[in-house]
Tab-separated table of C-alpha atoms in Angstrom:
chain	number	residue	atom	x	y	z
A	186	UNK	CA	-21.049	-70.102	35.376
A	187	UNK	CA	-23.995	-71.089	37.470
A	188	UNK	CA	-23.941	-74.131	39.725
A	189	UNK	CA	-25.949	-76.295	37.308
A	190	UNK	CA	-23.585	-75.410	34.472
A	191	UNK	CA	-20.519	-76.235	36.586
A	192	UNK	CA	-22.015	-79.604	37.518
A	193	UNK	CA	-22.761	-80.340	33.853
A	194	UNK	CA	-19.228	-79.281	32.884
A	195	UNK	CA	-17.774	-81.452	35.673
A	196	UNK	CA	-19.598	-84.528	34.363
A	197	UNK	CA	-18.274	-83.785	30.865
A	198	UNK	CA	-14.765	-83.217	32.254
A	199	UNK	CA	-14.784	-86.538	34.147
A	200	UNK	CA	-16.029	-88.341	31.043
A	201	UNK	CA	-13.287	-86.755	28.997
A	202	UNK	CA	-10.622	-87.655	31.568
A	203	UNK	CA	-11.795	-91.289	31.468
A	204	UNK	CA	-11.062	-91.382	27.727
A	205	UNK	CA	-7.805	-89.418	27.515
A	206	UNK	CA	-4.566	-91.356	27.309
A	207	UNK	CA	-1.082	-90.680	25.979
A	208	UNK	CA	-1.126	-88.139	23.111
A	209	UNK	CA	-4.819	-87.297	23.554
A	210	UNK	CA	-4.172	-86.467	27.210
A	211	UNK	CA	-1.245	-84.254	26.255
A	212	UNK	CA	-3.378	-82.505	23.597
A	213	UNK	CA	-6.065	-81.809	26.201
A	214	UNK	CA	-3.434	-80.456	28.599
A	215	UNK	CA	-2.077	-78.160	25.868
A	216	UNK	CA	-5.577	-76.867	25.000
A	217	UNK	CA	-6.314	-76.161	28.657
A	218	UNK	CA	-3.034	-74.462	29.529
A	219	UNK	CA	-2.878	-72.382	26.331
A	220	UNK	CA	-6.408	-71.144	27.044
A	221	UNK	CA	-5.709	-70.492	30.706
A	222	UNK	CA	-2.180	-69.007	30.711
A	223	UNK	CA	-0.924	-66.621	28.000
A	224	UNK	CA	2.706	-67.373	28.921
A	225	UNK	CA	2.286	-71.136	28.465
A	226	UNK	CA	4.232	-72.679	25.583
A	227	UNK	CA	2.942	-76.000	24.312
A	228	UNK	CA	6.123	-77.780	23.257
A	229	UNK	CA	5.839	-80.151	20.306
A	230	UNK	CA	8.278	-82.815	19.248
A	231	UNK	CA	10.722	-82.017	16.456
A	232	UNK	CA	12.321	-85.080	14.861
A	233	UNK	CA	15.438	-86.362	16.620
A	234	UNK	CA	15.402	-83.363	18.936
A	235	UNK	CA	12.099	-84.532	20.409
A	236	UNK	CA	10.589	-82.127	22.932
A	237	UNK	CA	13.799	-81.803	24.964
A	238	UNK	CA	12.018	-83.324	27.972
A	239	UNK	CA	9.286	-80.691	28.216
A	240	UNK	CA	5.658	-80.985	27.188
A	241	UNK	CA	5.124	-77.371	28.189
A	242	UNK	CA	6.874	-74.356	29.648
A	243	UNK	CA	5.474	-71.421	31.558
A	244	UNK	CA	7.690	-68.443	30.842
A	245	UNK	CA	6.735	-66.197	33.753
A	246	UNK	CA	6.305	-68.748	36.515
A	247	UNK	CA	9.316	-70.704	35.165
A	248	UNK	CA	7.561	-74.080	35.295
A	249	UNK	CA	8.372	-77.064	33.125
A	250	UNK	CA	5.522	-79.539	32.582
A	251	UNK	CA	6.010	-83.242	31.881
A	252	UNK	CA	2.834	-85.132	30.895
A	253	UNK	CA	2.204	-88.796	31.514
A	254	UNK	CA	-1.178	-90.256	30.585
A	255	UNK	CA	-0.978	-94.059	30.464
A	256	UNK	CA	-4.018	-96.317	30.081
A	257	UNK	CA	-2.939	-98.426	33.042
A	258	UNK	CA	-0.972	-97.405	36.107
A	259	UNK	CA	2.325	-99.275	36.344
A	260	UNK	CA	4.659	-98.051	39.126
A	261	UNK	CA	7.740	-99.257	37.225
A	262	UNK	CA	6.737	-97.285	34.108
A	263	UNK	CA	5.870	-94.204	36.183
A	264	UNK	CA	9.309	-94.297	37.821
A	265	UNK	CA	11.006	-94.713	34.447
A	266	UNK	CA	9.035	-91.878	32.824
A	267	UNK	CA	9.425	-89.402	35.686
A	268	UNK	CA	13.155	-90.056	36.074
A	269	UNK	CA	13.713	-89.803	32.309
A	270	UNK	CA	11.768	-86.532	32.018
A	271	UNK	CA	13.387	-84.989	35.071
A	272	UNK	CA	16.967	-85.916	34.172
A	273	UNK	CA	16.371	-84.889	30.552
A	274	UNK	CA	14.896	-81.545	31.577
A	275	UNK	CA	17.774	-80.788	33.938
A	276	UNK	CA	20.300	-81.709	31.242
A	277	UNK	CA	18.622	-80.131	28.192
A	278	UNK	CA	16.796	-77.174	29.709
A	279	UNK	CA	19.041	-76.064	32.529
A	280	UNK	CA	18.239	-72.483	33.505
A	281	UNK	CA	14.843	-72.477	31.769
A	282	UNK	CA	12.746	-73.557	34.766
A	283	UNK	CA	12.623	-73.489	38.550
A	284	UNK	CA	9.667	-75.844	39.047
A	285	UNK	CA	9.163	-79.312	37.579
A	286	UNK	CA	5.463	-80.241	37.291
A	287	UNK	CA	4.506	-83.871	36.711
A	288	UNK	CA	1.126	-83.860	34.934
A	289	UNK	CA	-0.832	-87.116	35.049
A	290	UNK	CA	-4.256	-88.492	34.201
A	291	UNK	CA	-4.852	-90.589	37.337
A	292	UNK	CA	-8.348	-89.475	38.379
A	293	UNK	CA	-8.009	-90.934	41.876
A	294	UNK	CA	-4.984	-88.841	42.860
A	295	UNK	CA	-1.258	-89.268	42.642
A	296	UNK	CA	0.143	-92.796	42.817
A	297	UNK	CA	2.182	-93.464	45.996
A	298	UNK	CA	5.267	-94.145	43.865
A	299	UNK	CA	4.937	-90.709	42.248
A	300	UNK	CA	4.630	-89.040	45.664
A	301	UNK	CA	7.814	-90.770	46.841
A	302	UNK	CA	9.664	-90.004	43.615
A	303	UNK	CA	8.778	-86.312	43.826
A	304	UNK	CA	9.870	-86.206	47.473
A	305	UNK	CA	13.166	-87.928	46.571
A	306	UNK	CA	13.705	-85.522	43.676
A	307	UNK	CA	13.020	-82.556	45.974
A	308	UNK	CA	15.631	-83.816	48.429
A	309	UNK	CA	18.242	-84.557	45.780
A	310	UNK	CA	17.696	-81.303	43.836
A	311	UNK	CA	17.053	-78.576	46.422
A	312	UNK	CA	17.442	-75.840	43.796
A	313	UNK	CA	14.191	-76.995	42.114
A	314	UNK	CA	10.565	-76.975	43.235
A	315	UNK	CA	8.330	-79.966	42.455
A	316	UNK	CA	4.592	-80.202	41.869
A	317	UNK	CA	2.103	-82.644	40.488
A	318	UNK	CA	-0.991	-81.838	38.473
A	319	UNK	CA	-3.755	-84.411	38.295
A	320	UNK	CA	-7.429	-84.287	37.457
A	321	UNK	CA	-8.402	-82.133	40.455
A	322	UNK	CA	-5.946	-79.375	39.523
A	323	UNK	CA	-6.808	-79.698	35.838
A	324	UNK	CA	-10.486	-79.243	36.756
A	325	UNK	CA	-9.661	-76.154	38.827
A	326	UNK	CA	-7.733	-74.689	35.902
A	327	UNK	CA	-10.644	-75.428	33.579
A	328	UNK	CA	-13.153	-73.688	35.835
A	329	UNK	CA	-11.066	-70.503	35.828
A	330	UNK	CA	-11.756	-70.132	32.100
A	331	UNK	CA	-14.540	-68.035	30.613
A	332	UNK	CA	-17.450	-70.208	29.508
A	333	UNK	CA	-16.619	-70.133	25.776
A	334	UNK	CA	-13.009	-71.141	26.416
A	335	UNK	CA	-14.140	-73.922	28.794
A	336	UNK	CA	-16.462	-75.189	26.058
A	337	UNK	CA	-13.546	-75.245	23.616
A	338	UNK	CA	-11.339	-77.130	26.073
A	339	UNK	CA	-14.087	-79.623	26.987
A	340	UNK	CA	-15.232	-79.801	23.357
A	341	UNK	CA	-18.890	-79.481	24.252
A	342	UNK	CA	-21.484	-76.799	24.797
A	343	UNK	CA	-22.318	-75.968	28.381
A	344	UNK	CA	-26.046	-75.267	28.098
A	345	UNK	CA	-27.606	-72.145	29.522
A	346	UNK	CA	-31.213	-72.370	30.617
A	347	UNK	CA	-33.045	-69.528	32.256
A	348	UNK	CA	-34.475	-70.544	35.583
A	349	UNK	CA	-37.308	-68.786	37.309
A	350	UNK	CA	-38.023	-69.193	40.989
A	351	UNK	CA	-40.912	-68.095	43.164
A	352	UNK	CA	-43.675	-67.125	40.739
A	353	UNK	CA	-46.810	-66.158	42.545
A	354	UNK	CA	-50.270	-65.215	41.329
A	355	UNK	CA	-49.300	-61.523	41.515
A	356	UNK	CA	-46.516	-62.144	38.960
A	357	UNK	CA	-48.947	-63.423	36.289
A	358	UNK	CA	-50.446	-60.937	33.796
A	359	UNK	CA	-54.135	-60.068	34.263
A	360	UNK	CA	-56.468	-60.655	31.385
């Protein structure tokens, strides 16, 4: 993609991120990761079984993804969600992952509570790795896609316009 196309796509991405909450955010994450990584499994809920504390699994890199896309940031709710997903994943999916990735929709970066919680989890569970994935990392993943796949993920066309620079009189046809 050319610079102008990336800038257009970035504006569309930021607009999309401003509108994505809860299930819509998780759907976007699934679209992106399925397009980007062939080994990514988008885990759906299944009745009482739920999703067994995983919104996605990466088979080869052994990562478990837990999405959280609230409309408003509430440190108490973040703590509750992260602890529930982490303890559930360790209990229900033991041996299936080595890295726990907390995926969030906070466009400004990770909330300080999340940073502390991930550091605490790292210290209390040294056998696991911990990561977070916010809008900056989601954008980087999106820009690794071919243009058609990026258009599918962003749900918009990324226009292509030919640009010509430096035309001089000698470049014009003579009549």
